[in-house]
PDB file of N, CA and C in Angstrom:
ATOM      1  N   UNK A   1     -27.329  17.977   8.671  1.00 96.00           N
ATOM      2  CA  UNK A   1     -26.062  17.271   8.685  1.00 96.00           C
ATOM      3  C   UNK A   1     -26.324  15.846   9.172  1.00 96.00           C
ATOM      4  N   UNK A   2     -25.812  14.534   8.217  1.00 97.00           N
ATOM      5  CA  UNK A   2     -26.320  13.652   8.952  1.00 97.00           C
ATOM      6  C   UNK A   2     -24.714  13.341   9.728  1.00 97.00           C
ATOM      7  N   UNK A   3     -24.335  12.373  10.468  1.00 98.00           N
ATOM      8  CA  UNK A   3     -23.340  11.747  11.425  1.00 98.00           C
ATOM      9  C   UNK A   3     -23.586  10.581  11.755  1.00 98.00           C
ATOM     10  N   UNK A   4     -22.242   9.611  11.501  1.00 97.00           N
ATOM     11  CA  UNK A   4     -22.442   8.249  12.353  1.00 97.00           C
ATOM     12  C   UNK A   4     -21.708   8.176  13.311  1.00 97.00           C
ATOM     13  N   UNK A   5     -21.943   7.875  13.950  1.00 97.00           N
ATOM     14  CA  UNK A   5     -21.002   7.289  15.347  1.00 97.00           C
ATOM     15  C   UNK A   5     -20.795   5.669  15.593  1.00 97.00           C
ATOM     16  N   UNK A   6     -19.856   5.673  15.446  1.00 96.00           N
ATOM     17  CA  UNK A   6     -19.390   4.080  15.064  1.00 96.00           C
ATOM     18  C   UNK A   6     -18.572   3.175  16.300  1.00 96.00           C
ATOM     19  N   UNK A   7     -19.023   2.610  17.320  1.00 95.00           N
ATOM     20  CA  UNK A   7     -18.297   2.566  18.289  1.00 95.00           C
ATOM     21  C   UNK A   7     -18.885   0.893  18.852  1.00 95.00           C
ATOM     22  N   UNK A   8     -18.129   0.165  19.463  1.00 94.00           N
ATOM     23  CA  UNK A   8     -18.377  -1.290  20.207  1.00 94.00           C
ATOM     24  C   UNK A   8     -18.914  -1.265  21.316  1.00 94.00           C
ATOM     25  N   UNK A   9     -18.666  -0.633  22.172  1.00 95.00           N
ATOM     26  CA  UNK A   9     -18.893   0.169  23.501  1.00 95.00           C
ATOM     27  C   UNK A   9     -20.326   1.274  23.508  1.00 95.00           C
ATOM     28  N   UNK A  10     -21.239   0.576  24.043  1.00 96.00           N
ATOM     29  CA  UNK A  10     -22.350   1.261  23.741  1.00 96.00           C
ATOM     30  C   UNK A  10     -22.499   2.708  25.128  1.00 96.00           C
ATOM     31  N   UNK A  11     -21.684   2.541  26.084  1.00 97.00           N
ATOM     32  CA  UNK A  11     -21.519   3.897  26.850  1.00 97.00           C
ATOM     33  C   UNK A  11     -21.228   4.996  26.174  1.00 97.00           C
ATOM     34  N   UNK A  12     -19.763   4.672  25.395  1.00 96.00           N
ATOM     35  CA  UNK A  12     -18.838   5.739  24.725  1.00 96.00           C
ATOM     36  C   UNK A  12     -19.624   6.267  23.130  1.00 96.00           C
ATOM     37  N   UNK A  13     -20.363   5.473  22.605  1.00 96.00           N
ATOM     38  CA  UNK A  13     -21.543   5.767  21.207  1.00 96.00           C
ATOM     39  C   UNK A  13     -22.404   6.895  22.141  1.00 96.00           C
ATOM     40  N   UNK A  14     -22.776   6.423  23.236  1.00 97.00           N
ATOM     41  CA  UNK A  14     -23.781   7.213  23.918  1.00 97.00           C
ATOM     42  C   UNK A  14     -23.301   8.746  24.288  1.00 97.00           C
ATOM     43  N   UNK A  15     -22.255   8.501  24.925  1.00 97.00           N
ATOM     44  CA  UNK A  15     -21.384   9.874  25.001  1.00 97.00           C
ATOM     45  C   UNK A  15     -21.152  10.752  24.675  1.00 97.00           C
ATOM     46  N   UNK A  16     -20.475  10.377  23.423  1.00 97.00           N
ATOM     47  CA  UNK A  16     -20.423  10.693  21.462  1.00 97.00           C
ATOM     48  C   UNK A  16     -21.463  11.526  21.233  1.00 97.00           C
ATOM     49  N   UNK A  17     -22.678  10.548  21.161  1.00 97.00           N
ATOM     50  CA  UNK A  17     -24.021  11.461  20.694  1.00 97.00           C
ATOM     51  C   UNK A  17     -24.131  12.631  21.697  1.00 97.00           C
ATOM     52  N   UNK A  18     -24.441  12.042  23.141  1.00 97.00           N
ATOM     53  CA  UNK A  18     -24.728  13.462  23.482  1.00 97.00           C
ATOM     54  C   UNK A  18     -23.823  14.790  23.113  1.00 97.00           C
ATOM     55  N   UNK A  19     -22.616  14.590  22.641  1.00 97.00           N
ATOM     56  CA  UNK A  19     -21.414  15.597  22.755  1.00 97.00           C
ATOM     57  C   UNK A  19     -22.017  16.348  21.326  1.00 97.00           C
ATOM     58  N   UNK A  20     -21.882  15.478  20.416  1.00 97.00           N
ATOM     59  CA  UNK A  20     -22.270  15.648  19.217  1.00 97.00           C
ATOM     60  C   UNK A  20     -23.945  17.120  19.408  1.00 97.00           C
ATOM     61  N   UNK A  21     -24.683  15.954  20.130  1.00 96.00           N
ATOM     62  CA  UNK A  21     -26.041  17.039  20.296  1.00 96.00           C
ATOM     63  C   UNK A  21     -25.405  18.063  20.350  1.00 96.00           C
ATOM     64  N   UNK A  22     -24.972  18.688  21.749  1.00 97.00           N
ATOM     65  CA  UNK A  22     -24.947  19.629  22.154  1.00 97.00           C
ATOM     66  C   UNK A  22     -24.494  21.021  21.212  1.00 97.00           C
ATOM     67  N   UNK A  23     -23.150  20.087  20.116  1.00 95.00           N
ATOM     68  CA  UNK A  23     -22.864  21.390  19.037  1.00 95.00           C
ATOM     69  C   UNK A  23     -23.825  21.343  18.335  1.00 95.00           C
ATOM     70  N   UNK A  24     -24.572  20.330  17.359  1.00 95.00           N
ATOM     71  CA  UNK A  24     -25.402  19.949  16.841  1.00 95.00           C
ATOM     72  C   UNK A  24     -26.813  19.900  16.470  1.00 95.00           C
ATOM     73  N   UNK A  25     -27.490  20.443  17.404  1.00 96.00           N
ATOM     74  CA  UNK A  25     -28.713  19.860  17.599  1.00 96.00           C
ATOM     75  C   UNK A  25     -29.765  19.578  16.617  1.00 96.00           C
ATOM     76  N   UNK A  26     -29.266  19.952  15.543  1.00 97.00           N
ATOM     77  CA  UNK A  26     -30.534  19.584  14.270  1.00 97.00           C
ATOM     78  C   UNK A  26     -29.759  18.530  13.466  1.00 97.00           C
ATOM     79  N   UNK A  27     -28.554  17.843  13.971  1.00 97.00           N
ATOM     80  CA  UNK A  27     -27.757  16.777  13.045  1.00 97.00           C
ATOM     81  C   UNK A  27     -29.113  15.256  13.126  1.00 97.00           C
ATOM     82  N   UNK A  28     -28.691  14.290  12.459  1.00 97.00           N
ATOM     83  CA  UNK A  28     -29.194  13.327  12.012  1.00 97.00           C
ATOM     84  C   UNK A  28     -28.201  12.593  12.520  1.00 97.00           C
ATOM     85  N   UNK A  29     -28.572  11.928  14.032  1.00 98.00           N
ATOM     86  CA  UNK A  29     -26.948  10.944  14.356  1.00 98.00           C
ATOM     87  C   UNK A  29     -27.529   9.474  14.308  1.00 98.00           C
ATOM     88  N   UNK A  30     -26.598   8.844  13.036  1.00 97.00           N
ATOM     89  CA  UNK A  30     -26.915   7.371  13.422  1.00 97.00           C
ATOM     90  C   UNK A  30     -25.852   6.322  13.741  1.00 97.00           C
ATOM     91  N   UNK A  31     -26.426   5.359  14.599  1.00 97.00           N
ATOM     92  CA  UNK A  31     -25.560   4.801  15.503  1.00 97.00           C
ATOM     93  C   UNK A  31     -24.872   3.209  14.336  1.00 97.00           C
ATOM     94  N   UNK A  32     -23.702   2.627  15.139  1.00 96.00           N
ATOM     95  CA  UNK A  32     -23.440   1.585  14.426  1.00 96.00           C
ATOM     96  C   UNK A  32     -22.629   1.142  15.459  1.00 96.00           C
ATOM     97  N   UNK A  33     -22.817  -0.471  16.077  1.00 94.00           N
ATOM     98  CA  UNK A  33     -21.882  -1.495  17.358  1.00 94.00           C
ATOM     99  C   UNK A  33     -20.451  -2.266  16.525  1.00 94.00           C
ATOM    100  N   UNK A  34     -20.669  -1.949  15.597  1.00 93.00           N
ATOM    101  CA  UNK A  34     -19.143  -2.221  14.598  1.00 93.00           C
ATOM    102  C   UNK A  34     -19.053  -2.283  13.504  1.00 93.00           C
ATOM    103  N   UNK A  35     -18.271  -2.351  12.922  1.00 92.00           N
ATOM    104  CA  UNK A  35     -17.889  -1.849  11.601  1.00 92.00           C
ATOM    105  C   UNK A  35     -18.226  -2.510  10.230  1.00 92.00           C
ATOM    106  N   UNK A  36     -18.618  -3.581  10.888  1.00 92.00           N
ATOM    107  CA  UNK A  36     -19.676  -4.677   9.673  1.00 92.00           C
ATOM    108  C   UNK A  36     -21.204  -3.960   9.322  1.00 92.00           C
ATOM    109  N   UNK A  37     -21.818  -3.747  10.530  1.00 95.00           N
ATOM    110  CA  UNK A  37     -22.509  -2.754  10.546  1.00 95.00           C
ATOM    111  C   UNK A  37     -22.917  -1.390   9.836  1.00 95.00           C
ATOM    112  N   UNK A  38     -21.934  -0.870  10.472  1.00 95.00           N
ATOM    113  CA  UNK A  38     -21.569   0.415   9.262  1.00 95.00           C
ATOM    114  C   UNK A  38     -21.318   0.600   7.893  1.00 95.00           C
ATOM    115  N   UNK A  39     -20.428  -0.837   7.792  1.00 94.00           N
ATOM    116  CA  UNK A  39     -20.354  -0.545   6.123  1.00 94.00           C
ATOM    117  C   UNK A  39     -21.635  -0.717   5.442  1.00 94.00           C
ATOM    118  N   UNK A  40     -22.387  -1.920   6.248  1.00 96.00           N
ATOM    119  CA  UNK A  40     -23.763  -1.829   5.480  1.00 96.00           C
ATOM    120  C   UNK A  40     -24.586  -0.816   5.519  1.00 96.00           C
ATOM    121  N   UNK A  41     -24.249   0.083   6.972  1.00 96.00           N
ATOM    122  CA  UNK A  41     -25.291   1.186   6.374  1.00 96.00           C
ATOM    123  C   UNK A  41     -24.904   1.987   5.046  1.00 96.00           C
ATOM    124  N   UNK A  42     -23.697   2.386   4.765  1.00 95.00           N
ATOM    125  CA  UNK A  42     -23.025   2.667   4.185  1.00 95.00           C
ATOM    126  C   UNK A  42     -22.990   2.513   2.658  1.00 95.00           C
ATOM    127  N   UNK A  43     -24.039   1.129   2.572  1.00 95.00           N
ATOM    128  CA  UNK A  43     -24.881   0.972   1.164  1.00 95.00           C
ATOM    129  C   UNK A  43     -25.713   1.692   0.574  1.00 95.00           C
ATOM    130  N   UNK A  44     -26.284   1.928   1.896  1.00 95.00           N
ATOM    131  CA  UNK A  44     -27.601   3.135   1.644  1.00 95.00           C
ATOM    132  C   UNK A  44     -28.009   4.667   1.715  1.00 95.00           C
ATOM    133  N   UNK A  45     -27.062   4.853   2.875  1.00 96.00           N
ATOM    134  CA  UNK A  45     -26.679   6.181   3.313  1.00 96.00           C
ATOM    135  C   UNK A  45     -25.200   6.546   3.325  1.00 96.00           C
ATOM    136  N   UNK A  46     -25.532   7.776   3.200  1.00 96.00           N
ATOM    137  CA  UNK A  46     -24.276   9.139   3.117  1.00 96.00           C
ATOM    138  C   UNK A  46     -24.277   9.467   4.253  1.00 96.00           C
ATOM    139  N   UNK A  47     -22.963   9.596   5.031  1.00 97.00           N
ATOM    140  CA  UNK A  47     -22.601  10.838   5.929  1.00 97.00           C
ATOM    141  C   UNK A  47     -22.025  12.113   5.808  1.00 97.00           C
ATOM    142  N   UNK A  48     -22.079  12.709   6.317  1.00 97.00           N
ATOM    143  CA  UNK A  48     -21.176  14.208   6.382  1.00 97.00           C
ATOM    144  C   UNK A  48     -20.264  14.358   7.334  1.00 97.00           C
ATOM    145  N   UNK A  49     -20.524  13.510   8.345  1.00 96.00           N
ATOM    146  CA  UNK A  49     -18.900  12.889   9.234  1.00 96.00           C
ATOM    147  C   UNK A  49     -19.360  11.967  10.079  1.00 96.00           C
ATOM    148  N   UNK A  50     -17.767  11.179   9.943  1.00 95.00           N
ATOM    149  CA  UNK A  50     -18.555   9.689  10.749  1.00 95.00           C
ATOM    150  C   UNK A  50     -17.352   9.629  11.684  1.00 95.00           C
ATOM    151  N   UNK A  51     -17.453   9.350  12.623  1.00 94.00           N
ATOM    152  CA  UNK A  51     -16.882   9.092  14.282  1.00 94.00           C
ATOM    153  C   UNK A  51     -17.045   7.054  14.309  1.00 94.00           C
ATOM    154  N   UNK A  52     -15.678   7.127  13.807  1.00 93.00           N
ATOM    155  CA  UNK A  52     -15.635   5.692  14.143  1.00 93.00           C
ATOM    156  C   UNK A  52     -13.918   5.033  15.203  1.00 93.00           C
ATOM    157  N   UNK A  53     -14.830   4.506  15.679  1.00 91.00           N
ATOM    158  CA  UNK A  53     -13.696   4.193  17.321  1.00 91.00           C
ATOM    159  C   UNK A  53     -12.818   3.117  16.366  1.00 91.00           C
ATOM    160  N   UNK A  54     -11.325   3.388  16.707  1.00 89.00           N
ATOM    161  CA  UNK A  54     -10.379   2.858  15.579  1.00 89.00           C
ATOM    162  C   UNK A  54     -10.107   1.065  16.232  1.00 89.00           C
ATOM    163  N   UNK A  55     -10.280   1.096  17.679  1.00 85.00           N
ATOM    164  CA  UNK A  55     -10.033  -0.261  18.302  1.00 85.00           C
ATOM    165  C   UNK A  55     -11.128  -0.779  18.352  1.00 85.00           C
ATOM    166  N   UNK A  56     -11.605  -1.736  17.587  1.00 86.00           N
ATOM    167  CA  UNK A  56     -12.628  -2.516  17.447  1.00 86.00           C
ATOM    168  C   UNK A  56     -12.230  -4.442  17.803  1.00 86.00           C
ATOM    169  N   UNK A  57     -13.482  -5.185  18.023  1.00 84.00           N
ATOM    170  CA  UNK A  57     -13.211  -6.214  17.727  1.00 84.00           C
ATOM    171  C   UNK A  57     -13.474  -6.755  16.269  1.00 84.00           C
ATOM    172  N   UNK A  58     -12.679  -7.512  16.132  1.00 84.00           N
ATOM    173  CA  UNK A  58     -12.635  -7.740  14.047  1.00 84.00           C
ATOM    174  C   UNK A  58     -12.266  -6.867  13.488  1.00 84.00           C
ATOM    175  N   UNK A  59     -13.066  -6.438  12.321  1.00 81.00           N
ATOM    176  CA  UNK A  59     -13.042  -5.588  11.644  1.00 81.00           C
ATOM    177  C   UNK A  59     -12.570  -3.938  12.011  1.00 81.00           C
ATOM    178  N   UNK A  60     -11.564  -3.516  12.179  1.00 76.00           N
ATOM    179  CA  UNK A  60     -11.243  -2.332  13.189  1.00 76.00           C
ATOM    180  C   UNK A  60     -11.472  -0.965  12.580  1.00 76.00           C
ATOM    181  N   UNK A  61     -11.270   0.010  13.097  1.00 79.00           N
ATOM    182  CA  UNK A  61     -11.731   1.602  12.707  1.00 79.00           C
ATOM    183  C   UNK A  61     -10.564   1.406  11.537  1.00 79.00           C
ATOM    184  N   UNK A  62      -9.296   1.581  11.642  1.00 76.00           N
ATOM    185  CA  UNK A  62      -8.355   1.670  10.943  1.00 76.00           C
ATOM    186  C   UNK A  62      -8.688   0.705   9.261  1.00 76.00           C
ATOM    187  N   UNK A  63      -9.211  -0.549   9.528  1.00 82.00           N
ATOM    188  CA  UNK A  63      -9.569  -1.324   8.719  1.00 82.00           C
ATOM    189  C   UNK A  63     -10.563  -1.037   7.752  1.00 82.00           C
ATOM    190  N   UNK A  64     -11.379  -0.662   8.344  1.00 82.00           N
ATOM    191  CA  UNK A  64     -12.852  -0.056   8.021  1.00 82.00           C
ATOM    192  C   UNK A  64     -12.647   1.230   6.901  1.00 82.00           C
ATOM    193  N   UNK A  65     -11.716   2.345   7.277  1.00 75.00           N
ATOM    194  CA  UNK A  65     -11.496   3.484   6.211  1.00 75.00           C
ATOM    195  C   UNK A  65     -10.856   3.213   5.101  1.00 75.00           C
ATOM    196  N   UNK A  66     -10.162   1.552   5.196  1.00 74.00           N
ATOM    197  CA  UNK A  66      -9.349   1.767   3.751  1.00 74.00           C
ATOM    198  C   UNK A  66     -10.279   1.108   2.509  1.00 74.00           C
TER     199      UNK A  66
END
């Protein structure tokens, strides 16, 4: 399973992942500091669920899904 975690706040990304591990532990978690970010990974790679924090600076979570 891969997973992104999409967050500004590099505590709460950190968090995330570990939480994520714990159900998880053979997932593929990759990280992203905002949503410019992400979409570019997003060129290249597929997720199977992505955890993105909706209050961002700029470009916001809400912004980002449409």
């Amino acid at each position: 399973m891969r997973i992104a975690v999409v967050d500004d706040e590099r505590p709460a990304r950190s968090e995330l992942k570990y939480l994520v591990e714990q159900c998880e532990p053979e997932a593929e978690i990759a990280e992203a500091d905002g949503s410019e970010e992400f979409l570019a990974m997003l060129e290249n790679e597929t997720f199977d669920v992505c955890f993105v924090d909706w209050k961002m600076p700029g470009l916001d979570g809400l912004e980002t899904t449409r």
